PDB file of C-alpha atoms in Angstrom:
ATOM      1  CA  UNK A 128       0.000   0.000   0.000  1.00 39.00           C
ATOM      2  CA  UNK A 129       1.349   3.425  -0.953  1.00 43.00           C
ATOM      3  CA  UNK A 130       0.450   6.498   1.091  1.00 42.00           C
ATOM      4  CA  UNK A 131      -0.718   9.408  -0.956  1.00 46.00           C
ATOM      5  CA  UNK A 132      -0.060  13.011   0.042  1.00 49.00           C
ATOM      6  CA  UNK A 133      -3.572  14.188   0.699  1.00 59.00           C
ATOM      7  CA  UNK A 134      -2.745  17.830   1.254  1.00 69.00           C
ATOM      8  CA  UNK A 135       0.135  20.283   1.513  1.00 83.00           C
ATOM      9  CA  UNK A 136       0.424  23.596   3.309  1.00 93.00           C
ATOM     10  CA  UNK A 137       3.050  26.275   3.785  1.00 96.00           C
ATOM     11  CA  UNK A 138       3.604  27.862   7.197  1.00 97.00           C
ATOM     12  CA  UNK A 139       5.958  30.694   8.097  1.00 97.00           C
ATOM     13  CA  UNK A 140       7.390  31.646  11.471  1.00 97.00           C
ATOM     14  CA  UNK A 141      10.116  33.709  13.105  1.00 97.00           C
ATOM     15  CA  UNK A 142      13.057  32.541  15.203  1.00 96.00           C
ATOM     16  CA  UNK A 143      12.236  32.313  18.911  1.00 95.00           C
ATOM     17  CA  UNK A 144       8.527  32.459  17.995  1.00 97.00           C
ATOM     18  CA  UNK A 145       5.937  29.700  17.688  1.00 98.00           C
ATOM     19  CA  UNK A 146       3.821  28.265  14.920  1.00 98.00           C
ATOM     20  CA  UNK A 147       0.931  25.836  14.521  1.00 98.00           C
ATOM     21  CA  UNK A 148       1.564  22.926  12.178  1.00 98.00           C
ATOM     22  CA  UNK A 149      -1.918  22.062  10.922  1.00 96.00           C
ATOM     23  CA  UNK A 150      -3.354  18.577  10.521  1.00 94.00           C
ATOM     24  CA  UNK A 151      -7.096  18.044  10.151  1.00 91.00           C
ATOM     25  CA  UNK A 152      -9.215  15.030   9.381  1.00 88.00           C
ATOM     26  CA  UNK A 153     -12.528  13.611  10.480  1.00 84.00           C
ATOM     27  CA  UNK A 154     -13.197  13.450  14.199  1.00 76.00           C
ATOM     28  CA  UNK A 155     -12.175  10.206  15.899  1.00 78.00           C
ATOM     29  CA  UNK A 156     -12.766   8.811  19.368  1.00 76.00           C
ATOM     30  CA  UNK A 157      -9.643   9.396  21.507  1.00 74.00           C
ATOM     31  CA  UNK A 158      -8.846   5.686  21.809  1.00 79.00           C
ATOM     32  CA  UNK A 159      -8.680   5.439  17.990  1.00 81.00           C
ATOM     33  CA  UNK A 160      -6.355   8.416  17.500  1.00 85.00           C
ATOM     34  CA  UNK A 161      -3.035   7.302  16.019  1.00 91.00           C
ATOM     35  CA  UNK A 162      -1.091  10.249  14.633  1.00 93.00           C
ATOM     36  CA  UNK A 163       2.577  10.271  13.730  1.00 96.00           C
ATOM     37  CA  UNK A 164       4.284  13.623  13.121  1.00 97.00           C
ATOM     38  CA  UNK A 165       7.615  13.429  11.274  1.00 97.00           C
ATOM     39  CA  UNK A 166      10.245  15.942  10.190  1.00 97.00           C
ATOM     40  CA  UNK A 167      11.852  15.276   6.805  1.00 94.00           C
ATOM     41  CA  UNK A 168       9.988  11.931   6.766  1.00 86.00           C
ATOM     42  CA  UNK A 169      12.137  10.114   9.313  1.00 90.00           C
ATOM     43  CA  UNK A 170      12.723  12.231  12.417  1.00 96.00           C
ATOM     44  CA  UNK A 171      10.121  11.717  15.127  1.00 96.00           C
ATOM     45  CA  UNK A 172       8.455  14.996  16.104  1.00 97.00           C
ATOM     46  CA  UNK A 173       5.495  13.602  18.069  1.00 96.00           C
ATOM     47  CA  UNK A 174       3.483  10.383  18.275  1.00 95.00           C
ATOM     48  CA  UNK A 175      -0.055   9.946  19.515  1.00 92.00           C
ATOM     49  CA  UNK A 176      -0.874   6.269  19.959  1.00 93.00           C
ATOM     50  CA  UNK A 177      -4.377   5.182  20.976  1.00 90.00           C
ATOM     51  CA  UNK A 178      -5.107   8.705  22.166  1.00 88.00           C
ATOM     52  CA  UNK A 179      -1.989   9.102  24.322  1.00 89.00           C
ATOM     53  CA  UNK A 180       1.304  10.887  23.822  1.00 88.00           C
ATOM     54  CA  UNK A 181       4.178   8.533  23.074  1.00 89.00           C
ATOM     55  CA  UNK A 182       7.438  10.467  23.163  1.00 87.00           C
ATOM     56  CA  UNK A 183       9.804   7.545  23.759  1.00 88.00           C
ATOM     57  CA  UNK A 184      11.560   8.028  20.417  1.00 92.00           C
ATOM     58  CA  UNK A 185      11.040  11.774  20.018  1.00 95.00           C
ATOM     59  CA  UNK A 186      13.955  13.501  18.276  1.00 96.00           C
ATOM     60  CA  UNK A 187      16.012  15.658  20.654  1.00 95.00           C
ATOM     61  CA  UNK A 188      15.482  18.705  18.432  1.00 95.00           C
ATOM     62  CA  UNK A 189      11.805  18.802  19.428  1.00 96.00           C
ATOM     63  CA  UNK A 190      11.911  17.881  23.134  1.00 95.00           C
ATOM     64  CA  UNK A 191       9.938  20.269  25.365  1.00 95.00           C
ATOM     65  CA  UNK A 192       8.954  22.365  22.339  1.00 97.00           C
ATOM     66  CA  UNK A 193       5.719  20.645  21.228  1.00 96.00           C
ATOM     67  CA  UNK A 194       2.181  21.312  22.470  1.00 96.00           C
ATOM     68  CA  UNK A 195      -0.826  19.259  21.397  1.00 93.00           C
ATOM     69  CA  UNK A 196      -4.545  19.941  21.706  1.00 93.00           C
ATOM     70  CA  UNK A 197      -6.372  16.736  22.792  1.00 89.00           C
ATOM     71  CA  UNK A 198      -9.561  18.712  23.371  1.00 89.00           C
ATOM     72  CA  UNK A 199      -9.626  19.411  19.608  1.00 89.00           C
ATOM     73  CA  UNK A 200      -9.391  15.781  18.476  1.00 85.00           C
ATOM     74  CA  UNK A 201     -13.153  15.388  18.700  1.00 82.00           C
ATOM     75  CA  UNK A 202     -13.315  18.144  16.047  1.00 88.00           C
ATOM     76  CA  UNK A 203     -10.797  16.356  13.814  1.00 87.00           C
ATOM     77  CA  UNK A 204      -7.984  18.788  14.628  1.00 91.00           C
ATOM     78  CA  UNK A 205      -4.631  17.023  15.206  1.00 92.00           C
ATOM     79  CA  UNK A 206      -2.440  20.102  14.779  1.00 95.00           C
ATOM     80  CA  UNK A 207       0.512  20.784  17.024  1.00 96.00           C
ATOM     81  CA  UNK A 208       2.252  23.912  18.272  1.00 98.00           C
ATOM     82  CA  UNK A 209       6.017  24.148  17.784  1.00 98.00           C
ATOM     83  CA  UNK A 210       7.618  26.680  20.141  1.00 98.00           C
ATOM     84  CA  UNK A 211      11.002  28.417  20.383  1.00 97.00           C
ATOM     85  CA  UNK A 212      11.527  28.225  16.620  1.00 98.00           C
ATOM     86  CA  UNK A 213      15.049  27.840  15.250  1.00 96.00           C
ATOM     87  CA  UNK A 214      16.415  28.187  11.726  1.00 96.00           C
ATOM     88  CA  UNK A 215      17.058  24.437  11.753  1.00 96.00           C
ATOM     89  CA  UNK A 216      13.282  23.812  12.122  1.00 97.00           C
ATOM     90  CA  UNK A 217      12.706  24.886   8.512  1.00 98.00           C
ATOM     91  CA  UNK A 218      11.705  22.021   6.262  1.00 97.00           C
ATOM     92  CA  UNK A 219       9.037  19.451   5.556  1.00 97.00           C
ATOM     93  CA  UNK A 220       6.765  18.054   8.297  1.00 98.00           C
ATOM     94  CA  UNK A 221       4.314  15.201   7.829  1.00 97.00           C
ATOM     95  CA  UNK A 222       1.243  14.221   9.788  1.00 95.00           C
ATOM     96  CA  UNK A 223       0.494  10.526   9.178  1.00 94.00           C
ATOM     97  CA  UNK A 224      -2.835   8.943  10.049  1.00 91.00           C
ATOM     98  CA  UNK A 225      -2.070   5.354   9.044  1.00 90.00           C
ATOM     99  CA  UNK A 226      -5.503   3.863   9.753  1.00 83.00           C
ATOM    100  CA  UNK A 227      -6.989   6.281   7.209  1.00 83.00           C
ATOM    101  CA  UNK A 228      -4.058   6.352   4.735  1.00 86.00           C
ATOM    102  CA  UNK A 229      -3.683  10.095   5.297  1.00 87.00           C
ATOM    103  CA  UNK A 230      -0.384  11.920   4.786  1.00 91.00           C
ATOM    104  CA  UNK A 231      -0.638  15.659   5.352  1.00 93.00           C
ATOM    105  CA  UNK A 232       2.499  17.637   4.505  1.00 96.00           C
ATOM    106  CA  UNK A 233       3.459  21.034   5.964  1.00 97.00           C
ATOM    107  CA  UNK A 234       6.402  23.054   4.685  1.00 97.00           C
ATOM    108  CA  UNK A 235       7.776  25.304   7.444  1.00 98.00           C
ATOM    109  CA  UNK A 236       9.932  28.320   6.710  1.00 97.00           C
ATOM    110  CA  UNK A 237      11.606  29.953   9.730  1.00 98.00           C
ATOM    111  CA  UNK A 238      13.091  33.398   9.248  1.00 95.00           C
ATOM    112  CA  UNK A 239      14.934  35.839  11.450  1.00 92.00           C
ATOM    113  CA  UNK A 240      12.486  38.376  12.843  1.00 84.00           C
ATOM    114  CA  UNK A 241      13.177  41.762  11.256  1.00 80.00           C
ATOM    115  CA  UNK A 242      14.475  44.323  13.719  1.00 80.00           C
ATOM    116  CA  UNK A 243      12.405  47.488  13.763  1.00 78.00           C
ATOM    117  CA  UNK A 244      14.017  50.735  12.674  1.00 76.00           C
ATOM    118  CA  UNK A 245      14.927  52.909  15.669  1.00 75.00           C
ATOM    119  CA  UNK A 246      12.449  55.716  16.116  1.00 75.00           C
ATOM    120  CA  UNK A 247      13.933  59.183  16.292  1.00 72.00           C
ATOM    121  CA  UNK A 248      11.863  61.868  17.946  1.00 65.00           C
ATOM    122  CA  UNK A 249      11.714  65.514  16.959  1.00 68.00           C
ATOM    123  CA  UNK A 250      14.975  67.469  17.157  1.00 64.00           C
ATOM    124  CA  UNK A 251      15.482  69.583  20.259  1.00 57.00           C
ATOM    125  CA  UNK A 252      18.207  71.982  21.319  1.00 56.00           C
ATOM    126  CA  UNK A 253      17.632  71.527  25.024  1.00 56.00           C
ATOM    127  CA  UNK A 254      19.471  69.114  27.274  1.00 54.00           C
ATOM    128  CA  UNK A 255      18.089  67.966  30.561  1.00 56.00           C
ATOM    129  CA  UNK A 256      20.393  66.600  33.240  1.00 55.00           C
ATOM    130  CA  UNK A 257      19.187  65.345  36.577  1.00 57.00           C
ATOM    131  CA  UNK A 258      21.526  65.038  39.497  1.00 55.00           C
ATOM    132  CA  UNK A 259      22.440  66.442  42.876  1.00 56.00           C
ATOM    133  CA  UNK A 260      25.692  68.325  42.452  1.00 57.00           C
ATOM    134  CA  UNK A 261      26.468  69.140  38.844  1.00 53.00           C
ATOM    135  CA  UNK A 262      28.584  72.266  39.438  1.00 52.00           C
ATOM    136  CA  UNK A 263      31.954  70.713  38.455  1.00 51.00           C
ATOM    137  CA  UNK A 264      30.415  69.173  35.349  1.00 48.00           C
ATOM    138  CA  UNK A 265      28.791  72.433  34.277  1.00 46.00           C
ATOM    139  CA  UNK A 266      32.005  74.360  34.973  1.00 47.00           C
ATOM    140  CA  UNK A 267      33.957  72.066  32.637  1.00 47.00           C
ATOM    141  CA  UNK A 268      31.218  72.054  30.051  1.00 49.00           C
ATOM    142  CA  UNK A 269      30.721  75.823  29.961  1.00 53.00           C
ATOM    143  CA  UNK A 270      34.284  77.100  30.552  1.00 50.00           C
ATOM    144  CA  UNK A 271      36.534  78.122  27.659  1.00 55.00           C
ATOM    145  CA  UNK A 272      39.239  75.680  26.636  1.00 52.00           C
ATOM    146  CA  UNK A 273      41.330  74.596  29.611  1.00 49.00           C
ATOM    147  CA  UNK A 274      45.092  74.413  29.397  1.00 50.00           C
ATOM    148  CA  UNK A 275      46.849  71.970  31.617  1.00 49.00           C
ATOM    149  CA  UNK A 276      50.520  72.627  32.329  1.00 47.00           C
TER     150      UNK A 276
END
């Protein structure tokens, strides 16, 4: 039997952010839920076997970075949340539902979050300095050039 790719999606995220990797199918009773998430077809991202998490063989890259939504399974939603995104997370993810011959593919692209341009306020010619005893500072600042011998 050959699994067919039933659907493909593209998802984008930013480093240190999080993203939902979607996987939807018909609703199933929890005890019948068998979902196998893979990265690049062979690295174990997350397994759900008979309605329970099975992380025995989870790839180290994904440990403590995956959240699932068991309350959504009754709606046919088997998506997962990948947190603390890294550049190395970019690539192809697959959600396999073997009992239904479903293979849902998600292409993730992780990019560096753009840094915002610094905001410059209106120009001003005034300077405000707060402090207790600024006399020596003001003397040096306001006095003509000093000559040290």
